[in-house]
């Protein structure tokens, strides 16, 4: 009899990829995926710990499952990912009905752990070593990779896939929990990445997004000559069938000319760069230990605009970081006004226990001030996003069709006219009418209306099958 598993994923694309790999490994082990926890006998949360809010959501979802577990003790409840690595035993203390806690570096063990729990072995905890508690090689080994075990069958036959090129992070920005929960920076060998992308291309994948916490610092010297991200992109661009290559997230200091040349010269590499600035104030950047000044960031942006004028740039900002004054905030506003980002993700600072800033600096910007700065910056960014999208009116863009749009994400019969959504190479979201057969294809769309977040249009002609 098949066992039914439900996976809820919070957080970033790294987590989305982890959930896909977990799902594939469980399907191989005889599980069937279901779309609701009610239908499942195994309920898994793949968690995020980058902000408090993401953790609160998981603990309250776990709280709601307490009675479900009491009534159905055979159901298995598991907590995976970053919060599992950060909280460890604390998860069992806060939610005693949880059966399983597994960190991001141990996900490959899931099928075995679930089997052991089902066999009555009791709760299981598998996490990687603490970065402070052991030597670097031992810690690295404890963050085990399982990407090479990727299932050869595409999940849902999609035209898009994510491929991890590096694990972990060594930057230790003072606010960030990632280096602790995802471990030391480790680069995957280029040959392994190339083989995975080739396999995806053979399965009909058109677009690959390379993932790394600081993806543009990618370096692989395992085969002698160092392979940089620009070299890797060149190798991947040569793979037949692949039409688009993306990479996220970039670290400003590593935005080198060779990479920008690759974006400019390789037609398959999307002219889209996510380069988080975090703040426009040098005082704040220094406290964040970001390793660059706002002048450096501006110069980097200038280089991007000179070398790849067609590129869209997006950013992340944290408002209300420890000690951020109104003047510091105004400098961030200035950077947002000048930067002309396609969009920015704006976050209120959330102290994460175990990080430098949570331990050494006071979280001294009151919540209403954080909220006000967040809203103010968002309003400025949104106006810029709308202005940046406006010139696309009347243009024809190439859209990779992802699926039904939010409004038409309701069951529909095959071939019925739907509203679809997809993205341009520059990562603009485009919504238009079309039938399901367009999903997974790249189609020309003429833009008839624009807004800050979305372009609307109509498909010009049907692509050849
Ligand atoms: N509080 C608020 N935002 C944070 N980020 C990372 N850590 C924190 C934190 N403690 C934001 C950064 C990063 C994005 C993924 O999340 O802007 O780029
Ligand atoms: Fe966190 Fe900084 Fe690493 Fe990004 S670069 S994951 S913000 S420590």
Short mmCIF file of C-alpha atoms and ligand atoms in Angstrom, two decimals:
data_model
loop_
_atom_site.label_atom_id
_atom_site.label_comp_id
_atom_site.label_asym_id
_atom_site.label_seq_id
_atom_site.Cartn_x
_atom_site.Cartn_y
_atom_site.Cartn_z
CA UNK A 1 0.00 0.00 0.00
CA UNK A 2 1.45 3.43 -0.85
CA UNK A 3 2.25 5.81 1.97
CA UNK A 4 1.07 9.37 1.48
CA UNK A 5 3.34 12.32 2.18
CA UNK A 6 2.59 16.04 2.34
CA UNK A 7 5.45 18.57 2.29
CA UNK A 8 4.96 22.23 3.16
CA UNK A 9 7.84 24.47 2.14
CA UNK A 10 8.71 27.84 3.64
CA UNK A 11 11.53 30.19 2.74
CA UNK A 12 13.82 30.61 -0.21
CA UNK A 13 14.50 28.82 -3.49
CA UNK A 14 17.14 26.69 -1.77
CA UNK A 15 14.33 25.23 0.33
CA UNK A 16 12.08 24.76 -2.67
CA UNK A 17 14.87 22.76 -4.31
CA UNK A 18 15.46 20.75 -1.12
CA UNK A 19 11.76 19.89 -0.97
CA UNK A 20 11.84 18.74 -4.59
CA UNK A 21 14.82 16.51 -3.91
CA UNK A 22 13.17 15.14 -0.76
CA UNK A 23 9.93 14.52 -2.66
CA UNK A 24 11.80 12.69 -5.43
CA UNK A 25 13.67 10.51 -2.92
CA UNK A 26 10.44 9.62 -1.13
CA UNK A 27 8.64 8.83 -4.40
CA UNK A 28 11.53 6.49 -5.20
CA UNK A 29 11.01 4.88 -1.80
CA UNK A 30 7.36 4.14 -2.61
CA UNK A 31 5.59 7.24 -1.24
CA UNK A 32 2.89 9.15 -3.05
CA UNK A 33 2.77 12.96 -2.80
CA UNK A 34 -0.54 14.51 -1.72
CA UNK A 35 -1.65 18.14 -1.74
CA UNK A 36 -3.17 18.37 1.73
CA UNK A 37 -2.01 17.32 5.21
CA UNK A 38 -5.42 15.70 5.77
CA UNK A 39 -4.75 13.10 3.08
CA UNK A 40 -1.24 12.36 4.35
CA UNK A 41 0.18 9.86 6.80
CA UNK A 42 3.52 11.68 6.81
CA UNK A 43 3.46 15.48 7.20
CA UNK A 44 6.74 17.32 6.66
CA UNK A 45 7.57 21.02 7.12
CA UNK A 46 10.66 22.26 5.32
CA UNK A 47 11.44 25.29 7.44
CA UNK A 48 13.20 28.66 7.27
CA UNK A 49 14.88 30.54 10.10
CA UNK A 50 15.97 33.73 8.39
CA UNK A 51 13.34 35.77 10.26
CA UNK A 52 11.32 35.13 13.42
CA UNK A 53 8.04 35.28 11.52
CA UNK A 54 8.91 32.19 9.43
CA UNK A 55 9.62 30.20 12.60
CA UNK A 56 6.43 31.35 14.33
CA UNK A 57 4.42 30.09 11.36
CA UNK A 58 5.85 26.59 11.69
CA UNK A 59 5.41 26.36 15.46
CA UNK A 60 1.78 27.43 15.18
CA UNK A 61 1.16 24.93 12.36
CA UNK A 62 2.74 22.26 14.57
CA UNK A 63 0.51 23.34 17.45
CA UNK A 64 -2.57 22.82 15.29
CA UNK A 65 -1.43 19.26 14.52
CA UNK A 66 -1.26 18.25 18.20
CA UNK A 67 -4.82 16.93 18.25
CA UNK A 68 -4.42 15.28 14.86
CA UNK A 69 -1.49 13.32 16.26
CA UNK A 70 -3.42 12.40 19.43
CA UNK A 71 -6.24 10.97 17.34
CA UNK A 72 -3.89 9.34 14.78
CA UNK A 73 -0.70 8.38 16.62
CA UNK A 74 0.57 6.50 13.57
CA UNK A 75 0.85 9.74 11.57
CA UNK A 76 4.47 10.91 11.30
CA UNK A 77 5.19 14.63 11.73
CA UNK A 78 8.61 15.91 10.66
CA UNK A 79 10.44 19.24 10.82
CA UNK A 80 13.14 19.64 8.16
CA UNK A 81 15.55 22.34 7.08
CA UNK A 82 17.04 25.47 8.62
CA UNK A 83 14.88 25.74 11.74
CA UNK A 84 15.46 22.04 12.46
CA UNK A 85 19.22 22.66 12.31
CA UNK A 86 18.97 25.78 14.48
CA UNK A 87 16.52 24.55 17.15
CA UNK A 88 17.41 20.83 17.27
CA UNK A 89 16.01 19.23 20.50
CA UNK A 90 14.10 22.42 21.21
CA UNK A 91 11.62 21.41 18.49
CA UNK A 92 10.70 18.30 20.53
CA UNK A 93 10.41 20.37 23.69
CA UNK A 94 8.14 22.95 22.06
CA UNK A 95 6.14 20.37 20.06
CA UNK A 96 6.43 16.95 21.78
CA UNK A 97 4.24 15.30 19.15
CA UNK A 98 6.93 15.80 16.48
CA UNK A 99 8.60 12.53 15.40
CA UNK A 100 11.44 13.78 13.30
CA UNK A 101 13.88 16.71 13.18
CA UNK A 102 16.28 16.76 10.19
CA UNK A 103 18.70 19.55 9.22
CA UNK A 104 19.37 20.65 5.60
CA UNK A 105 22.64 18.71 5.54
CA UNK A 106 20.97 15.40 6.45
CA UNK A 107 17.98 15.30 4.13
CA UNK A 108 19.36 12.32 2.21
CA UNK A 109 18.65 10.18 5.29
CA UNK A 110 14.91 10.84 5.26
CA UNK A 111 13.64 7.61 3.66
CA UNK A 112 15.63 5.53 6.19
CA UNK A 113 14.59 7.67 9.17
CA UNK A 114 10.91 7.48 8.23
CA UNK A 115 11.17 3.73 7.92
CA UNK A 116 12.76 3.47 11.37
CA UNK A 117 10.05 5.63 12.94
CA UNK A 118 7.32 3.57 11.26
CA UNK A 119 9.02 0.46 12.68
CA UNK A 120 8.53 1.88 16.16
CA UNK A 121 12.05 3.14 16.91
CA UNK A 122 10.71 6.42 18.34
CA UNK A 123 11.60 10.04 17.53
CA UNK A 124 14.69 10.80 15.43
CA UNK A 125 17.02 13.81 15.36
CA UNK A 126 19.60 14.17 12.56
CA UNK A 127 21.43 17.47 12.29
CA UNK A 128 24.86 18.60 11.15
CA UNK A 129 27.69 19.61 13.49
CA UNK A 130 27.71 23.10 14.96
CA UNK A 131 30.22 25.34 13.15
CA UNK A 132 31.85 26.36 16.40
CA UNK A 133 31.99 22.81 17.79
CA UNK A 134 34.33 20.97 15.40
CA UNK A 135 37.07 21.38 12.78
CA UNK A 136 36.06 22.72 9.36
CA UNK A 137 36.53 19.42 7.45
CA UNK A 138 34.36 17.59 9.96
CA UNK A 139 31.66 20.26 9.84
CA UNK A 140 31.78 20.24 6.02
CA UNK A 141 31.37 16.46 5.96
CA UNK A 142 28.40 16.69 8.29
CA UNK A 143 26.59 18.89 5.75
CA UNK A 144 26.15 16.00 3.33
CA UNK A 145 25.05 16.68 -0.24
CA UNK A 146 22.38 14.66 -1.88
CA UNK A 147 21.87 16.58 -5.09
CA UNK A 148 23.73 13.98 -7.21
CA UNK A 149 20.97 11.53 -6.31
CA UNK A 150 18.53 13.71 -8.25
CA UNK A 151 15.70 11.70 -9.73
CA UNK A 152 16.08 11.24 -13.47
CA UNK A 153 12.34 11.62 -13.98
CA UNK A 154 11.29 15.27 -14.07
CA UNK A 155 8.77 16.15 -11.39
CA UNK A 156 5.65 17.15 -13.27
CA UNK A 157 7.64 17.38 -16.52
CA UNK A 158 8.41 21.04 -16.00
CA UNK A 159 10.46 23.23 -18.27
CA UNK A 160 12.28 24.85 -15.35
CA UNK A 161 14.69 23.45 -12.79
CA UNK A 162 16.97 24.68 -10.04
CA UNK A 163 20.49 23.34 -9.70
CA UNK A 164 22.62 23.97 -6.65
CA UNK A 165 26.17 25.05 -7.39
CA UNK A 166 27.26 25.74 -3.84
CA UNK A 167 26.22 24.95 -0.32
CA UNK A 168 26.44 27.14 2.75
CA UNK A 169 28.00 30.55 3.27
CA UNK A 170 31.22 31.91 4.77
CA UNK A 171 30.36 35.59 4.84
CA UNK A 172 28.87 35.80 8.33
CA UNK A 173 26.96 39.05 7.82
CA UNK A 174 26.18 39.92 11.42
CA UNK A 175 22.37 39.60 11.13
CA UNK A 176 22.30 36.33 9.24
CA UNK A 177 21.65 32.83 10.52
CA UNK A 178 22.40 31.14 7.17
CA UNK A 179 26.12 30.38 7.72
CA UNK A 180 25.16 28.53 10.91
CA UNK A 181 22.24 26.52 9.60
CA UNK A 182 23.50 25.80 6.08
CA UNK A 183 27.13 25.31 7.06
CA UNK A 184 30.46 26.23 5.45
CA UNK A 185 30.67 27.31 1.83
CA UNK A 186 31.30 24.30 -0.38
CA UNK A 187 31.34 24.41 -4.16
CA UNK A 188 30.09 21.52 -6.25
CA UNK A 189 32.48 20.25 -8.91
CA UNK A 190 31.69 21.82 -12.29
CA UNK A 191 31.59 18.40 -13.97
CA UNK A 192 28.86 17.26 -11.59
CA UNK A 193 26.78 20.40 -12.27
CA UNK A 194 27.28 20.01 -16.01
CA UNK A 195 26.14 16.38 -15.88
CA UNK A 196 23.03 17.35 -13.95
CA UNK A 197 22.14 20.14 -16.38
CA UNK A 198 22.70 17.80 -19.33
CA UNK A 199 20.34 15.30 -17.73
CA UNK A 200 17.72 18.00 -17.18
CA UNK A 201 18.07 19.16 -20.80
CA UNK A 202 17.52 15.58 -21.98
CA UNK A 203 14.28 15.58 -19.98
CA UNK A 204 13.05 18.68 -21.79
CA UNK A 205 14.10 21.33 -19.31
CA UNK A 206 14.49 24.76 -20.97
CA UNK A 207 15.50 26.98 -18.06
CA UNK A 208 18.00 26.28 -15.30
CA UNK A 209 18.50 28.50 -12.27
CA UNK A 210 21.83 28.02 -10.54
CA UNK A 211 21.52 28.43 -6.79
CA UNK A 212 24.10 29.54 -4.27
CA UNK A 213 23.99 31.79 -1.22
CA UNK A 214 26.73 33.88 -2.86
CA UNK A 215 26.53 32.28 -6.29
CA UNK A 216 28.97 34.64 -7.97
CA UNK A 217 31.79 33.58 -5.65
CA UNK A 218 31.53 30.09 -7.19
CA UNK A 219 34.96 28.51 -7.68
CA UNK A 220 35.85 24.93 -8.48
CA UNK A 221 39.48 23.92 -8.60
CA UNK A 222 38.91 20.17 -8.28
CA UNK A 223 40.06 19.46 -11.86
CA UNK A 224 43.16 21.67 -11.87
CA UNK A 225 42.25 24.94 -13.59
CA UNK A 226 39.85 27.07 -11.57
CA UNK A 227 36.32 27.19 -12.95
CA UNK A 228 34.58 30.50 -12.11
CA UNK A 229 30.85 31.13 -12.45
CA UNK A 230 31.49 32.80 -15.82
CA UNK A 231 33.33 29.67 -17.05
CA UNK A 232 30.58 27.43 -15.74
CA UNK A 233 27.93 29.50 -17.54
CA UNK A 234 29.88 29.16 -20.78
CA UNK A 235 30.01 25.38 -20.40
CA UNK A 236 26.32 25.13 -19.55
CA UNK A 237 25.33 27.45 -22.41
CA UNK A 238 26.83 24.91 -24.80
CA UNK A 239 24.31 22.27 -23.73
CA UNK A 240 21.73 21.68 -26.43
CA UNK A 241 18.13 22.15 -25.36
CA UNK A 242 18.86 24.63 -22.57
CA UNK A 243 17.42 28.00 -23.58
CA UNK A 244 17.84 30.07 -20.42
CA UNK A 245 20.36 30.17 -17.58
CA UNK A 246 19.86 32.19 -14.41
CA UNK A 247 21.85 32.45 -11.19
CA UNK A 248 20.96 33.71 -7.70
CA UNK A 249 21.97 35.23 -5.23
CA UNK A 250 24.90 37.51 -6.00
CA UNK A 251 27.24 39.09 -3.51
CA UNK A 252 28.14 42.68 -4.53
CA UNK A 253 31.88 42.27 -4.00
CA UNK A 254 32.07 39.31 -6.40
CA UNK A 255 30.33 40.98 -9.35
CA UNK A 256 33.42 40.74 -11.52
CA UNK A 257 33.87 41.85 -15.13
CA UNK A 258 34.30 38.28 -16.42
CA UNK A 259 30.82 37.47 -15.06
CA UNK A 260 29.26 40.59 -16.56
CA UNK A 261 30.93 39.74 -19.88
CA UNK A 262 29.37 36.27 -19.72
CA UNK A 263 25.93 37.82 -19.13
CA UNK A 264 26.54 40.20 -22.04
CA UNK A 265 27.99 37.69 -24.50
CA UNK A 266 26.11 34.44 -23.86
CA UNK A 267 22.59 34.80 -25.28
CA UNK A 268 21.25 32.00 -23.05
CA UNK A 269 22.32 33.77 -19.87
CA UNK A 270 19.41 35.90 -18.69
CA UNK A 271 20.19 39.60 -18.21
CA UNK A 272 18.82 39.53 -14.68
CA UNK A 273 20.96 40.13 -11.60
CA UNK A 274 19.79 39.88 -8.02
CA UNK A 275 22.45 41.73 -5.99
CA UNK A 276 21.30 42.54 -2.44
CA UNK A 277 22.61 45.86 -1.14
CA UNK A 278 20.97 45.56 2.34
CA UNK A 279 21.54 49.25 3.20
CA UNK A 280 22.61 52.55 1.67
CA UNK A 281 24.50 53.70 4.78
CA UNK A 282 28.18 52.90 5.28
CA UNK A 283 27.74 52.93 9.04
CA UNK A 284 25.03 50.28 8.79
CA UNK A 285 26.87 48.25 6.15
CA UNK A 286 29.88 48.16 8.43
CA UNK A 287 27.81 46.99 11.38
CA UNK A 288 26.28 44.36 9.13
CA UNK A 289 29.85 43.34 8.17
CA UNK A 290 28.89 43.31 4.52
CA UNK A 291 32.45 43.98 3.39
CA UNK A 292 31.73 46.87 0.99
CA UNK A 293 30.81 50.53 1.07
CA UNK A 294 27.83 52.14 -0.60
CA UNK A 295 30.29 53.81 -3.01
CA UNK A 296 31.52 50.36 -4.01
CA UNK A 297 27.95 49.19 -4.56
CA UNK A 298 27.16 52.25 -6.70
CA UNK A 299 30.29 51.69 -8.76
CA UNK A 300 29.31 48.04 -9.22
CA UNK A 301 25.84 49.11 -10.42
CA UNK A 302 27.42 51.57 -12.79
CA UNK A 303 29.58 48.79 -14.28
CA UNK A 304 26.51 46.58 -14.70
CA UNK A 305 24.63 49.36 -16.53
CA UNK A 306 27.63 50.10 -18.76
CA UNK A 307 28.42 46.53 -19.68
CA UNK A 308 24.91 45.04 -19.82
CA UNK A 309 22.52 47.96 -20.39
CA UNK A 310 19.57 45.60 -20.94
CA UNK A 311 19.97 43.90 -17.56
CA UNK A 312 17.42 44.25 -14.81
CA UNK A 313 18.83 44.44 -11.30
CA UNK A 314 16.97 43.56 -8.11
CA UNK A 315 18.00 43.98 -4.50
CA UNK A 316 17.25 43.14 -0.87
CA UNK A 317 17.17 45.70 1.94
CA UNK A 318 16.88 45.37 5.69
CA UNK A 319 15.31 48.34 7.49
CA UNK A 320 15.56 49.00 11.21
CA UNK A 321 18.88 47.26 11.71
CA UNK A 322 20.50 47.86 15.12
CA UNK A 323 21.45 51.52 15.48
CA UNK A 324 19.89 52.60 12.15
CA UNK A 325 19.14 56.34 12.40
CA UNK A 326 16.73 58.36 10.28
CA UNK A 327 19.77 59.66 8.40
CA UNK A 328 21.01 56.12 7.71
CA UNK A 329 17.55 55.23 6.46
CA UNK A 330 17.48 58.30 4.17
CA UNK A 331 20.72 57.07 2.62
CA UNK A 332 19.00 53.77 1.85
CA UNK A 333 16.13 55.72 0.30
CA UNK A 334 18.68 57.58 -1.85
CA UNK A 335 20.21 54.31 -3.03
CA UNK A 336 16.80 52.89 -3.92
CA UNK A 337 15.90 56.04 -5.84
CA UNK A 338 19.17 55.99 -7.74
CA UNK A 339 19.46 52.24 -8.21
CA UNK A 340 16.36 51.89 -10.43
CA UNK A 341 15.93 48.29 -9.31
CA UNK A 342 13.29 46.24 -11.09
CA UNK A 343 12.10 45.35 -7.63
CA UNK A 344 13.47 45.07 -4.11
CA UNK A 345 12.66 42.72 -1.29
CA UNK A 346 12.43 44.80 1.86
CA UNK A 347 12.60 43.25 5.32
CA UNK A 348 12.31 44.55 8.86
CA UNK A 349 15.33 43.51 10.89
CA UNK A 350 14.59 40.40 12.95
CA UNK A 351 17.23 39.44 15.53
CA UNK A 352 18.23 35.79 15.16
CA UNK A 353 19.59 34.16 18.30
CA UNK A 354 23.11 32.90 17.67
CA UNK A 355 24.06 35.70 15.26
CA UNK A 356 26.61 38.40 16.05
CA UNK A 357 24.13 41.27 15.86
CA UNK A 358 21.58 39.56 18.10
CA UNK A 359 24.23 38.94 20.72
CA UNK A 360 26.24 42.19 20.55
CA UNK A 361 23.92 44.96 19.38
CA UNK A 362 20.66 46.21 20.84
CA UNK A 363 17.60 45.77 18.62
CA UNK A 364 16.89 49.44 19.28
CA UNK A 365 14.70 50.56 16.39
CA UNK A 366 11.12 50.35 17.68
CA UNK A 367 8.72 48.13 15.72
CA UNK A 368 6.48 51.03 14.53
CA UNK A 369 9.58 52.79 13.15
CA UNK A 370 10.69 49.62 11.36
CA UNK A 371 7.20 49.29 9.91
CA UNK A 372 7.09 52.90 8.77
CA UNK A 373 10.53 52.67 7.11
CA UNK A 374 9.52 49.41 5.47
CA UNK A 375 6.34 50.91 4.03
CA UNK A 376 8.07 54.09 2.93
CA UNK A 377 10.84 52.24 1.11
CA UNK A 378 8.36 49.85 -0.45
CA UNK A 379 6.23 52.72 -1.77
CA UNK A 380 9.29 54.35 -3.35
CA UNK A 381 10.42 51.05 -4.87
CA UNK A 382 6.94 50.26 -6.19
CA UNK A 383 6.72 53.62 -7.95
CA UNK A 384 10.09 52.90 -9.57
CA UNK A 385 9.00 49.37 -10.53
CA UNK A 386 5.93 50.80 -12.25
CA UNK A 387 8.07 53.37 -14.08
CA UNK A 388 10.59 50.73 -15.14
CA UNK A 389 7.82 48.48 -16.50
CA UNK A 390 5.93 51.23 -18.36
CA UNK A 391 8.23 51.39 -21.45
CA UNK A 392 7.44 47.73 -22.18
CA UNK A 393 3.96 48.71 -23.34
CA UNK A 394 3.55 47.70 -26.98
CA UNK A 395 6.74 45.63 -27.01
CA UNK A 396 6.89 41.92 -27.74
CA UNK A 397 8.67 39.83 -25.11
CA UNK A 398 9.63 36.15 -24.95
CA UNK A 399 7.83 34.46 -22.08
CA UNK A 400 8.54 31.05 -20.60
CA UNK A 401 5.04 29.93 -19.60
CA UNK A 402 4.99 28.60 -16.03
CA UNK A 403 1.34 27.71 -15.47
CA UNK A 404 -2.10 29.10 -14.67
CA UNK A 405 -2.11 32.62 -13.21
CA UNK A 406 -3.21 33.17 -9.62
CA UNK A 407 -6.77 34.04 -10.63
CA UNK A 408 -7.25 30.97 -12.78
CA UNK A 409 -5.53 28.47 -10.53
CA UNK A 410 -8.71 26.50 -10.35
CA UNK A 411 -9.34 23.06 -11.89
CA UNK A 412 -9.81 23.44 -15.61
CA UNK A 413 -10.40 21.04 -18.43
CA UNK A 414 -7.54 20.32 -20.80
CA UNK A 415 -7.39 22.87 -23.59
CA UNK A 416 -9.82 25.30 -21.99
CA UNK A 417 -8.91 29.00 -22.23
CA UNK A 418 -7.09 30.02 -19.09
CA UNK A 419 -5.14 32.91 -17.80
CA UNK A 420 -1.48 31.92 -17.79
CA UNK A 421 1.62 33.36 -16.15
CA UNK A 422 5.26 33.25 -17.11
CA UNK A 423 8.48 35.22 -17.03
CA UNK A 424 10.64 37.14 -19.43
CA UNK A 425 14.40 36.59 -19.48
CA UNK A 426 14.65 39.76 -17.35
CA UNK A 427 12.42 38.09 -14.75
CA UNK A 428 9.33 40.18 -15.40
CA UNK A 429 6.05 38.44 -14.67
CA UNK A 430 3.67 38.37 -17.64
CA UNK A 431 -0.02 37.39 -17.47
CA UNK A 432 -2.02 36.58 -20.60
CA UNK A 433 -4.84 34.36 -21.92
CA UNK A 434 -3.91 31.01 -23.38
CA UNK A 435 -4.62 27.33 -23.11
CA UNK A 436 -2.74 24.75 -21.05
CA UNK A 437 -0.82 23.47 -24.07
CA UNK A 438 1.38 26.59 -23.87
CA UNK A 439 2.68 25.66 -20.41
CA UNK A 440 6.39 24.88 -20.52
CA UNK A 441 6.98 26.72 -23.80
CA UNK A 442 8.64 29.99 -24.70
CA UNK A 443 6.12 32.18 -26.54
CA UNK A 444 6.09 35.75 -27.90
CA UNK A 445 3.70 37.99 -26.00
CA UNK A 446 2.76 41.54 -26.93
CA UNK A 447 2.43 43.73 -23.87
CA UNK A 448 -0.87 45.60 -23.67
CA UNK A 449 -0.82 46.85 -20.06
CA UNK A 450 1.82 47.32 -17.36
CA UNK A 451 1.87 47.73 -13.58
CA UNK A 452 4.52 47.69 -10.85
CA UNK A 453 4.50 43.91 -10.45
CA UNK A 454 2.96 42.48 -13.59
CA UNK A 455 2.84 42.94 -17.35
CA UNK A 456 -0.34 41.94 -19.20
CA UNK A 457 -0.41 40.93 -22.84
CA UNK A 458 -1.55 38.59 -25.57
CA UNK A 459 0.23 35.73 -27.30
CA UNK A 460 1.20 36.71 -30.81
CA UNK A 461 1.09 33.38 -32.56
CA UNK A 462 1.19 29.78 -31.58
CA UNK A 463 4.73 28.45 -31.32
CA UNK A 464 5.65 25.38 -33.32
CA UNK A 465 5.22 22.19 -31.29
N1 LIG B 1 16.31 40.07 9.59
C1 LIG B 1 15.71 40.57 8.48
N2 LIG B 1 16.05 40.22 7.23
C2 LIG B 1 17.04 39.33 7.08
N3 LIG B 1 17.61 38.80 5.97
C3 LIG B 1 18.56 37.93 6.36
N4 LIG B 1 18.64 37.89 7.70
C4 LIG B 1 17.71 38.75 8.18
C5 LIG B 1 17.32 39.16 9.48
N5 LIG B 1 17.91 38.68 10.58
C6 LIG B 1 17.21 39.19 4.61
C7 LIG B 1 18.38 39.76 3.81
C8 LIG B 1 18.69 38.65 2.82
C9 LIG B 1 17.32 38.06 2.63
C10 LIG B 1 17.30 36.69 2.06
O1 LIG B 1 16.75 38.05 3.93
O2 LIG B 1 17.95 40.91 3.14
O3 LIG B 1 19.25 39.12 1.63
FE1 LIG B 2 23.52 35.57 4.99
FE2 LIG B 2 25.39 37.36 4.24
FE3 LIG B 2 25.69 34.74 3.61
FE4 LIG B 2 23.79 36.19 2.39
S1 LIG B 2 26.02 36.55 2.26
S2 LIG B 2 23.54 34.10 3.29
S3 LIG B 2 23.13 37.58 4.01
S4 LIG B 2 25.69 35.64 5.67
#
